[in-house]
């Protein structure tokens, strides 16, 4: 699926990423954690082909994709919906850019996520969580094999965020696209992911790779277990070392 080897990125004299190595397997959910400014979003820009690395390779499905655009699905921190397009029109937008959209499939997904009655509504009529669901379905329907999610729930309140995490897992279990997920929340990373990469401070290197030991499907009772708390503390120490140093 996705393999990154020896990736370096700098802006002039400012080194942002240094010797980054990671991989995402087919149908795997991988999270990336790190302190603010460690280059997590820069990594997504590199994978998406918006910028090129100084060194290293990005390989997707056995093809080197350095500097190549349009090969991944992407969901940003904000929903980025067009206010003049209806919910249904926003959902099919990504598919429109690459070919003829499947409107019936889009309607089926809106039905699955509880938004069928809003297909002709506009983004201003939706709650924050509803707009995020629309944004996610739009990315899901783009037909790319890798879905990159850049802190998609960071702007939501805690209660809505937990609901969206559970919703994301339920949709992902059904679809099982490969996912690379950036988050600042250790709990979110553990709850969602199969594996977690922890970045150091800038210039970011890979500080740790952690396999999440919890079986699927998962529910929020996991958050109250001793095993969950112990893993959270382990990861917290990794990140704390980068902030204190």
PDB file of C-alpha atoms in Angstrom:
ATOM      1  CA  UNK A   1       0.000   0.000   0.000  1.00  0.00           C
ATOM      2  CA  UNK A   2       1.924   3.088   1.234  1.00  0.00           C
ATOM      3  CA  UNK A   3       5.646   2.985   2.001  1.00  0.00           C
ATOM      4  CA  UNK A   4       7.816   5.983   2.878  1.00  0.00           C
ATOM      5  CA  UNK A   5      11.594   5.548   2.996  1.00  0.00           C
ATOM      6  CA  UNK A   6      14.235   8.026   4.147  1.00  0.00           C
ATOM      7  CA  UNK A   7      12.056  11.101   3.657  1.00  0.00           C
ATOM      8  CA  UNK A   8      13.633  14.525   4.261  1.00  0.00           C
ATOM      9  CA  UNK A   9      11.934  17.900   3.855  1.00  0.00           C
ATOM     10  CA  UNK A  10      13.297  21.385   4.477  1.00  0.00           C
ATOM     11  CA  UNK A  11      12.240  24.935   3.725  1.00  0.00           C
ATOM     12  CA  UNK A  12      15.488  26.730   3.070  1.00  0.00           C
ATOM     13  CA  UNK A  13      17.610  26.304   6.186  1.00  0.00           C
ATOM     14  CA  UNK A  14      14.648  25.034   8.236  1.00  0.00           C
ATOM     15  CA  UNK A  15      14.671  21.240   8.401  1.00  0.00           C
ATOM     16  CA  UNK A  16      11.121  19.935   9.018  1.00  0.00           C
ATOM     17  CA  UNK A  17      11.267  16.163   8.447  1.00  0.00           C
ATOM     18  CA  UNK A  18      14.366  13.996   8.692  1.00  0.00           C
ATOM     19  CA  UNK A  19      14.715  10.357   7.635  1.00  0.00           C
ATOM     20  CA  UNK A  20      11.024   9.516   7.977  1.00  0.00           C
ATOM     21  CA  UNK A  21      10.174   5.851   7.454  1.00  0.00           C
ATOM     22  CA  UNK A  22       6.631   4.502   7.740  1.00  0.00           C
ATOM     23  CA  UNK A  23       4.178   2.195   6.037  1.00  0.00           C
ATOM     24  CA  UNK A  24       0.443   1.624   5.851  1.00  0.00           C
ATOM     25  CA  UNK A  25      -0.804  -1.825   4.881  1.00  0.00           C
ATOM     26  CA  UNK A  26      -3.905  -2.596   2.865  1.00  0.00           C
ATOM     27  CA  UNK A  27      -7.071  -2.043   4.957  1.00  0.00           C
ATOM     28  CA  UNK A  28      -5.028  -0.753   7.927  1.00  0.00           C
ATOM     29  CA  UNK A  29      -5.766   2.274  10.134  1.00  0.00           C
ATOM     30  CA  UNK A  30      -2.565   4.100  11.124  1.00  0.00           C
ATOM     31  CA  UNK A  31      -2.348   7.224  13.313  1.00  0.00           C
ATOM     32  CA  UNK A  32       0.411   9.836  13.558  1.00  0.00           C
ATOM     33  CA  UNK A  33       1.035  11.724  16.803  1.00  0.00           C
ATOM     34  CA  UNK A  34       3.561  14.424  17.573  1.00  0.00           C
ATOM     35  CA  UNK A  35       4.057  17.821  19.211  1.00  0.00           C
ATOM     36  CA  UNK A  36       2.757  20.941  17.486  1.00  0.00           C
ATOM     37  CA  UNK A  37       4.973  22.063  14.623  1.00  0.00           C
ATOM     38  CA  UNK A  38       6.556  18.650  14.153  1.00  0.00           C
ATOM     39  CA  UNK A  39       5.656  18.465  10.470  1.00  0.00           C
ATOM     40  CA  UNK A  40       2.604  16.186  10.470  1.00  0.00           C
ATOM     41  CA  UNK A  41       0.671  18.261   7.938  1.00  0.00           C
ATOM     42  CA  UNK A  42       3.828  18.700   5.835  1.00  0.00           C
ATOM     43  CA  UNK A  43       3.991  14.917   5.634  1.00  0.00           C
ATOM     44  CA  UNK A  44       0.465  14.856   4.166  1.00  0.00           C
ATOM     45  CA  UNK A  45       1.417  17.540   1.635  1.00  0.00           C
ATOM     46  CA  UNK A  46       4.300  15.332   0.537  1.00  0.00           C
ATOM     47  CA  UNK A  47       2.107  12.243   0.228  1.00  0.00           C
ATOM     48  CA  UNK A  48      -0.453  14.255  -1.732  1.00  0.00           C
ATOM     49  CA  UNK A  49       2.198  15.526  -4.160  1.00  0.00           C
ATOM     50  CA  UNK A  50       1.663  19.188  -3.302  1.00  0.00           C
ATOM     51  CA  UNK A  51       5.341  19.528  -2.408  1.00  0.00           C
ATOM     52  CA  UNK A  52       8.401  17.358  -3.092  1.00  0.00           C
ATOM     53  CA  UNK A  53      10.929  15.978  -0.597  1.00  0.00           C
ATOM     54  CA  UNK A  54      14.638  16.759  -0.702  1.00  0.00           C
ATOM     55  CA  UNK A  55      15.421  13.077  -0.231  1.00  0.00           C
ATOM     56  CA  UNK A  56      13.528   9.798   0.041  1.00  0.00           C
ATOM     57  CA  UNK A  57      10.703   8.020  -1.739  1.00  0.00           C
ATOM     58  CA  UNK A  58       6.948   7.791  -1.317  1.00  0.00           C
ATOM     59  CA  UNK A  59       5.537   4.608  -2.833  1.00  0.00           C
ATOM     60  CA  UNK A  60       1.821   3.872  -3.233  1.00  0.00           C
ATOM     61  CA  UNK A  61       0.751   0.479  -4.559  1.00  0.00           C
ATOM     62  CA  UNK A  62       4.310  -0.158  -5.791  1.00  0.00           C
ATOM     63  CA  UNK A  63       4.504   3.156  -7.703  1.00  0.00           C
ATOM     64  CA  UNK A  64       6.799   6.015  -6.663  1.00  0.00           C
ATOM     65  CA  UNK A  65       4.519   9.044  -6.321  1.00  0.00           C
ATOM     66  CA  UNK A  66       6.915  11.844  -5.319  1.00  0.00           C
ATOM     67  CA  UNK A  67       5.331  15.084  -6.575  1.00  0.00           C
ATOM     68  CA  UNK A  68       2.304  13.315  -8.110  1.00  0.00           C
ATOM     69  CA  UNK A  69      -1.161  14.670  -7.311  1.00  0.00           C
ATOM     70  CA  UNK A  70      -4.611  13.097  -7.326  1.00  0.00           C
ATOM     71  CA  UNK A  71      -3.624   9.674  -5.997  1.00  0.00           C
ATOM     72  CA  UNK A  72      -5.018   9.893  -2.448  1.00  0.00           C
ATOM     73  CA  UNK A  73      -8.274  10.872  -0.777  1.00  0.00           C
ATOM     74  CA  UNK A  74      -7.916  13.725   1.700  1.00  0.00           C
ATOM     75  CA  UNK A  75     -10.072  15.101   4.491  1.00  0.00           C
ATOM     76  CA  UNK A  76      -8.828  18.352   6.089  1.00  0.00           C
ATOM     77  CA  UNK A  77      -9.333  19.704   9.603  1.00  0.00           C
ATOM     78  CA  UNK A  78     -12.273  21.814   8.433  1.00  0.00           C
ATOM     79  CA  UNK A  79     -15.055  20.292   6.292  1.00  0.00           C
ATOM     80  CA  UNK A  80     -14.310  22.692   3.386  1.00  0.00           C
ATOM     81  CA  UNK A  81     -17.761  22.302   1.874  1.00  0.00           C
ATOM     82  CA  UNK A  82     -18.895  24.665  -0.862  1.00  0.00           C
ATOM     83  CA  UNK A  83     -21.727  26.754   0.634  1.00  0.00           C
ATOM     84  CA  UNK A  84     -23.515  27.137  -2.711  1.00  0.00           C
ATOM     85  CA  UNK A  85     -23.708  23.370  -3.287  1.00  0.00           C
ATOM     86  CA  UNK A  86     -26.211  21.075  -1.611  1.00  0.00           C
ATOM     87  CA  UNK A  87     -25.100  18.205   0.621  1.00  0.00           C
ATOM     88  CA  UNK A  88     -25.472  15.737  -2.253  1.00  0.00           C
ATOM     89  CA  UNK A  89     -23.603  18.035  -4.640  1.00  0.00           C
ATOM     90  CA  UNK A  90     -20.767  18.391  -2.130  1.00  0.00           C
ATOM     91  CA  UNK A  91     -20.579  14.622  -1.619  1.00  0.00           C
ATOM     92  CA  UNK A  92     -20.128  13.889  -5.327  1.00  0.00           C
ATOM     93  CA  UNK A  93     -17.658  16.743  -5.918  1.00  0.00           C
ATOM     94  CA  UNK A  94     -14.464  14.660  -5.697  1.00  0.00           C
ATOM     95  CA  UNK A  95     -15.924  12.041  -8.021  1.00  0.00           C
ATOM     96  CA  UNK A  96     -16.904  14.793 -10.473  1.00  0.00           C
ATOM     97  CA  UNK A  97     -13.269  15.844 -10.755  1.00  0.00           C
ATOM     98  CA  UNK A  98     -12.113  12.355 -11.772  1.00  0.00           C
ATOM     99  CA  UNK A  99     -15.066  11.208 -13.876  1.00  0.00           C
ATOM    100  CA  UNK A 100     -18.809  10.715 -13.763  1.00  0.00           C
ATOM    101  CA  UNK A 101     -20.063  10.574 -10.145  1.00  0.00           C
ATOM    102  CA  UNK A 102     -22.305   7.760  -8.977  1.00  0.00           C
ATOM    103  CA  UNK A 103     -25.201   9.757  -7.546  1.00  0.00           C
ATOM    104  CA  UNK A 104     -27.106   6.671  -6.415  1.00  0.00           C
ATOM    105  CA  UNK A 105     -24.095   5.426  -4.456  1.00  0.00           C
ATOM    106  CA  UNK A 106     -23.759   8.870  -2.856  1.00  0.00           C
ATOM    107  CA  UNK A 107     -27.423   8.771  -1.823  1.00  0.00           C
ATOM    108  CA  UNK A 108     -26.955   5.300  -0.354  1.00  0.00           C
ATOM    109  CA  UNK A 109     -24.058   6.531   1.779  1.00  0.00           C
ATOM    110  CA  UNK A 110     -26.037   9.556   2.953  1.00  0.00           C
ATOM    111  CA  UNK A 111     -28.755   7.109   3.990  1.00  0.00           C
ATOM    112  CA  UNK A 112     -26.223   4.957   5.878  1.00  0.00           C
ATOM    113  CA  UNK A 113     -24.872   7.925   7.843  1.00  0.00           C
ATOM    114  CA  UNK A 114     -28.282   9.387   8.659  1.00  0.00           C
ATOM    115  CA  UNK A 115     -28.189  12.349   6.284  1.00  0.00           C
ATOM    116  CA  UNK A 116     -30.618  11.241   3.577  1.00  0.00           C
ATOM    117  CA  UNK A 117     -33.192  13.868   4.567  1.00  0.00           C
ATOM    118  CA  UNK A 118     -30.530  16.596   4.207  1.00  0.00           C
ATOM    119  CA  UNK A 119     -29.314  15.743   0.695  1.00  0.00           C
ATOM    120  CA  UNK A 120     -30.891  18.917  -0.719  1.00  0.00           C
ATOM    121  CA  UNK A 121     -29.893  21.108   2.229  1.00  0.00           C
ATOM    122  CA  UNK A 122     -26.899  23.438   2.268  1.00  0.00           C
ATOM    123  CA  UNK A 123     -23.881  23.290   4.629  1.00  0.00           C
ATOM    124  CA  UNK A 124     -25.140  26.276   6.644  1.00  0.00           C
ATOM    125  CA  UNK A 125     -28.132  24.162   7.710  1.00  0.00           C
ATOM    126  CA  UNK A 126     -25.937  21.397   9.208  1.00  0.00           C
ATOM    127  CA  UNK A 127     -24.263  20.968  12.586  1.00  0.00           C
ATOM    128  CA  UNK A 128     -20.477  20.652  12.840  1.00  0.00           C
ATOM    129  CA  UNK A 129     -20.636  16.873  13.168  1.00  0.00           C
ATOM    130  CA  UNK A 130     -22.976  16.591  10.200  1.00  0.00           C
ATOM    131  CA  UNK A 131     -20.657  18.685   8.038  1.00  0.00           C
ATOM    132  CA  UNK A 132     -17.751  16.424   8.996  1.00  0.00           C
ATOM    133  CA  UNK A 133     -19.772  13.365   7.955  1.00  0.00           C
ATOM    134  CA  UNK A 134     -20.460  14.973   4.574  1.00  0.00           C
ATOM    135  CA  UNK A 135     -16.745  15.745   4.152  1.00  0.00           C
ATOM    136  CA  UNK A 136     -15.787  12.180   5.054  1.00  0.00           C
ATOM    137  CA  UNK A 137     -18.269  10.584   2.652  1.00  0.00           C
ATOM    138  CA  UNK A 138     -16.983  12.903  -0.094  1.00  0.00           C
ATOM    139  CA  UNK A 139     -13.441  11.628   0.532  1.00  0.00           C
ATOM    140  CA  UNK A 140     -14.644   8.041   0.768  1.00  0.00           C
ATOM    141  CA  UNK A 141     -16.353   8.218  -2.630  1.00  0.00           C
ATOM    142  CA  UNK A 142     -13.261   9.529  -4.419  1.00  0.00           C
ATOM    143  CA  UNK A 143     -12.260   5.880  -5.060  1.00  0.00           C
ATOM    144  CA  UNK A 144      -8.618   6.359  -4.093  1.00  0.00           C
ATOM    145  CA  UNK A 145      -7.091   3.480  -2.132  1.00  0.00           C
ATOM    146  CA  UNK A 146      -5.557   5.630   0.654  1.00  0.00           C
ATOM    147  CA  UNK A 147      -7.542   8.058   2.797  1.00  0.00           C
ATOM    148  CA  UNK A 148      -5.555  10.749   4.651  1.00  0.00           C
ATOM    149  CA  UNK A 149      -7.401  12.438   7.519  1.00  0.00           C
ATOM    150  CA  UNK A 150      -5.801  15.576   8.981  1.00  0.00           C
ATOM    151  CA  UNK A 151      -7.229  16.120  12.492  1.00  0.00           C
ATOM    152  CA  UNK A 152     -10.811  15.950  11.192  1.00  0.00           C
ATOM    153  CA  UNK A 153     -12.428  16.177  14.638  1.00  0.00           C
ATOM    154  CA  UNK A 154     -10.188  18.771  16.293  1.00  0.00           C
ATOM    155  CA  UNK A 155     -12.765  21.578  16.088  1.00  0.00           C
ATOM    156  CA  UNK A 156     -15.584  19.558  17.666  1.00  0.00           C
ATOM    157  CA  UNK A 157     -16.622  19.547  21.324  1.00  0.00           C
ATOM    158  CA  UNK A 158     -15.656  16.455  23.318  1.00  0.00           C
ATOM    159  CA  UNK A 159     -19.085  14.791  23.254  1.00  0.00           C
ATOM    160  CA  UNK A 160     -19.500  15.269  19.503  1.00  0.00           C
ATOM    161  CA  UNK A 161     -15.917  14.152  18.949  1.00  0.00           C
ATOM    162  CA  UNK A 162     -16.524  10.816  20.702  1.00  0.00           C
ATOM    163  CA  UNK A 163     -19.694  10.309  18.674  1.00  0.00           C
ATOM    164  CA  UNK A 164     -17.773  11.029  15.470  1.00  0.00           C
ATOM    165  CA  UNK A 165     -14.971   8.642  16.416  1.00  0.00           C
ATOM    166  CA  UNK A 166     -17.489   5.843  16.949  1.00  0.00           C
ATOM    167  CA  UNK A 167     -19.223   6.765  13.708  1.00  0.00           C
ATOM    168  CA  UNK A 168     -15.926   6.792  11.788  1.00  0.00           C
ATOM    169  CA  UNK A 169     -15.048   3.329  13.075  1.00  0.00           C
ATOM    170  CA  UNK A 170     -18.443   1.940  12.094  1.00  0.00           C
ATOM    171  CA  UNK A 171     -18.119   3.319   8.544  1.00  0.00           C
ATOM    172  CA  UNK A 172     -14.492   2.216   8.266  1.00  0.00           C
ATOM    173  CA  UNK A 173     -15.313  -1.314   9.423  1.00  0.00           C
ATOM    174  CA  UNK A 174     -17.750  -1.563   6.520  1.00  0.00           C
ATOM    175  CA  UNK A 175     -15.468  -0.006   3.892  1.00  0.00           C
ATOM    176  CA  UNK A 176     -11.959  -0.810   5.198  1.00  0.00           C
ATOM    177  CA  UNK A 177      -9.975   1.671   3.162  1.00  0.00           C
ATOM    178  CA  UNK A 178      -6.392   2.177   4.225  1.00  0.00           C
ATOM    179  CA  UNK A 179      -6.300   5.234   6.500  1.00  0.00           C
ATOM    180  CA  UNK A 180      -3.496   7.536   7.650  1.00  0.00           C
ATOM    181  CA  UNK A 181      -4.838   9.729  10.444  1.00  0.00           C
ATOM    182  CA  UNK A 182      -3.189  12.789  12.020  1.00  0.00           C
ATOM    183  CA  UNK A 183      -4.307  13.728  15.518  1.00  0.00           C
ATOM    184  CA  UNK A 184      -3.106  15.586  18.619  1.00  0.00           C
ATOM    185  CA  UNK A 185      -5.220  13.336  20.856  1.00  0.00           C
ATOM    186  CA  UNK A 186      -3.508  10.259  22.306  1.00  0.00           C
ATOM    187  CA  UNK A 187      -6.885   8.783  23.277  1.00  0.00           C
ATOM    188  CA  UNK A 188      -8.209   9.264  19.748  1.00  0.00           C
ATOM    189  CA  UNK A 189      -5.152   7.586  18.224  1.00  0.00           C
ATOM    190  CA  UNK A 190      -5.418   4.544  20.509  1.00  0.00           C
ATOM    191  CA  UNK A 191      -9.173   4.215  20.092  1.00  0.00           C
ATOM    192  CA  UNK A 192      -9.078   4.362  16.287  1.00  0.00           C
ATOM    193  CA  UNK A 193      -5.776   2.945  15.084  1.00  0.00           C
ATOM    194  CA  UNK A 194      -4.108  -0.402  14.480  1.00  0.00           C
ATOM    195  CA  UNK A 195      -0.675   1.203  14.776  1.00  0.00           C
ATOM    196  CA  UNK A 196       0.602   4.592  15.942  1.00  0.00           C
ATOM    197  CA  UNK A 197       3.696   6.501  14.834  1.00  0.00           C
ATOM    198  CA  UNK A 198       5.059   9.119  17.242  1.00  0.00           C
ATOM    199  CA  UNK A 199       7.074  11.977  15.752  1.00  0.00           C
ATOM    200  CA  UNK A 200       9.778  13.893  17.589  1.00  0.00           C
ATOM    201  CA  UNK A 201       9.961  17.671  17.694  1.00  0.00           C
ATOM    202  CA  UNK A 202      11.243  19.499  14.594  1.00  0.00           C
ATOM    203  CA  UNK A 203      13.127  18.358  12.631  1.00  0.00           C
ATOM    204  CA  UNK A 204      10.805  15.419  13.054  1.00  0.00           C
ATOM    205  CA  UNK A 205      12.135  11.884  13.169  1.00  0.00           C
ATOM    206  CA  UNK A 206      10.272   8.689  14.002  1.00  0.00           C
ATOM    207  CA  UNK A 207      10.475   8.414  17.785  1.00  0.00           C
ATOM    208  CA  UNK A 208       8.314   5.314  18.176  1.00  0.00           C
ATOM    209  CA  UNK A 209       6.080   2.852  16.355  1.00  0.00           C
ATOM    210  CA  UNK A 210       3.413   1.270  18.549  1.00  0.00           C
ATOM    211  CA  UNK A 211       1.071  -1.598  17.747  1.00  0.00           C
ATOM    212  CA  UNK A 212      -2.307  -1.061  19.405  1.00  0.00           C
ATOM    213  CA  UNK A 213      -3.196  -4.367  21.119  1.00  0.00           C
ATOM    214  CA  UNK A 214      -6.978  -3.963  21.307  1.00  0.00           C
ATOM    215  CA  UNK A 215      -9.268  -6.101  19.155  1.00  0.00           C
ATOM    216  CA  UNK A 216     -12.039  -4.813  16.908  1.00  0.00           C
ATOM    217  CA  UNK A 217     -14.814  -3.779  16.915  1.00  0.00           C
ATOM    218  CA  UNK A 218     -14.166  -1.209  19.669  1.00  0.00           C
ATOM    219  CA  UNK A 219     -16.542   0.781  21.824  1.00  0.00           C
ATOM    220  CA  UNK A 220     -16.091   3.594  24.313  1.00  0.00           C
ATOM    221  CA  UNK A 221     -15.930   1.218  27.317  1.00  0.00           C
ATOM    222  CA  UNK A 222     -12.347   0.572  26.156  1.00  0.00           C
ATOM    223  CA  UNK A 223     -11.454   4.110  27.290  1.00  0.00           C
ATOM    224  CA  UNK A 224     -12.080   3.119  30.920  1.00  0.00           C
ATOM    225  CA  UNK A 225      -9.803   0.060  31.037  1.00  0.00           C
ATOM    226  CA  UNK A 226      -6.447  -0.152  32.800  1.00  0.00           C
ATOM    227  CA  UNK A 227      -4.790  -1.393  29.612  1.00  0.00           C
ATOM    228  CA  UNK A 228      -5.973   1.664  27.702  1.00  0.00           C
ATOM    229  CA  UNK A 229      -4.739   4.017  30.430  1.00  0.00           C
ATOM    230  CA  UNK A 230      -1.329   2.308  30.592  1.00  0.00           C
ATOM    231  CA  UNK A 231      -0.811   2.631  26.832  1.00  0.00           C
ATOM    232  CA  UNK A 232      -1.935   6.247  26.962  1.00  0.00           C
ATOM    233  CA  UNK A 233       0.665   6.971  29.650  1.00  0.00           C
ATOM    234  CA  UNK A 234       3.402   5.257  27.653  1.00  0.00           C
ATOM    235  CA  UNK A 235       2.682   7.394  24.586  1.00  0.00           C
ATOM    236  CA  UNK A 236       2.294  10.526  26.725  1.00  0.00           C
ATOM    237  CA  UNK A 237       5.838  10.046  28.022  1.00  0.00           C
ATOM    238  CA  UNK A 238       7.195   9.861  24.468  1.00  0.00           C
ATOM    239  CA  UNK A 239       5.560  13.172  23.559  1.00  0.00           C
ATOM    240  CA  UNK A 240       6.342  14.841  26.913  1.00  0.00           C
ATOM    241  CA  UNK A 241      10.053  14.181  26.372  1.00  0.00           C
ATOM    242  CA  UNK A 242       9.871  16.132  23.109  1.00  0.00           C
ATOM    243  CA  UNK A 243       8.101  19.094  24.711  1.00  0.00           C
ATOM    244  CA  UNK A 244      10.362  19.302  27.779  1.00  0.00           C
ATOM    245  CA  UNK A 245      13.674  18.991  25.950  1.00  0.00           C
TER     246      UNK A 245
END
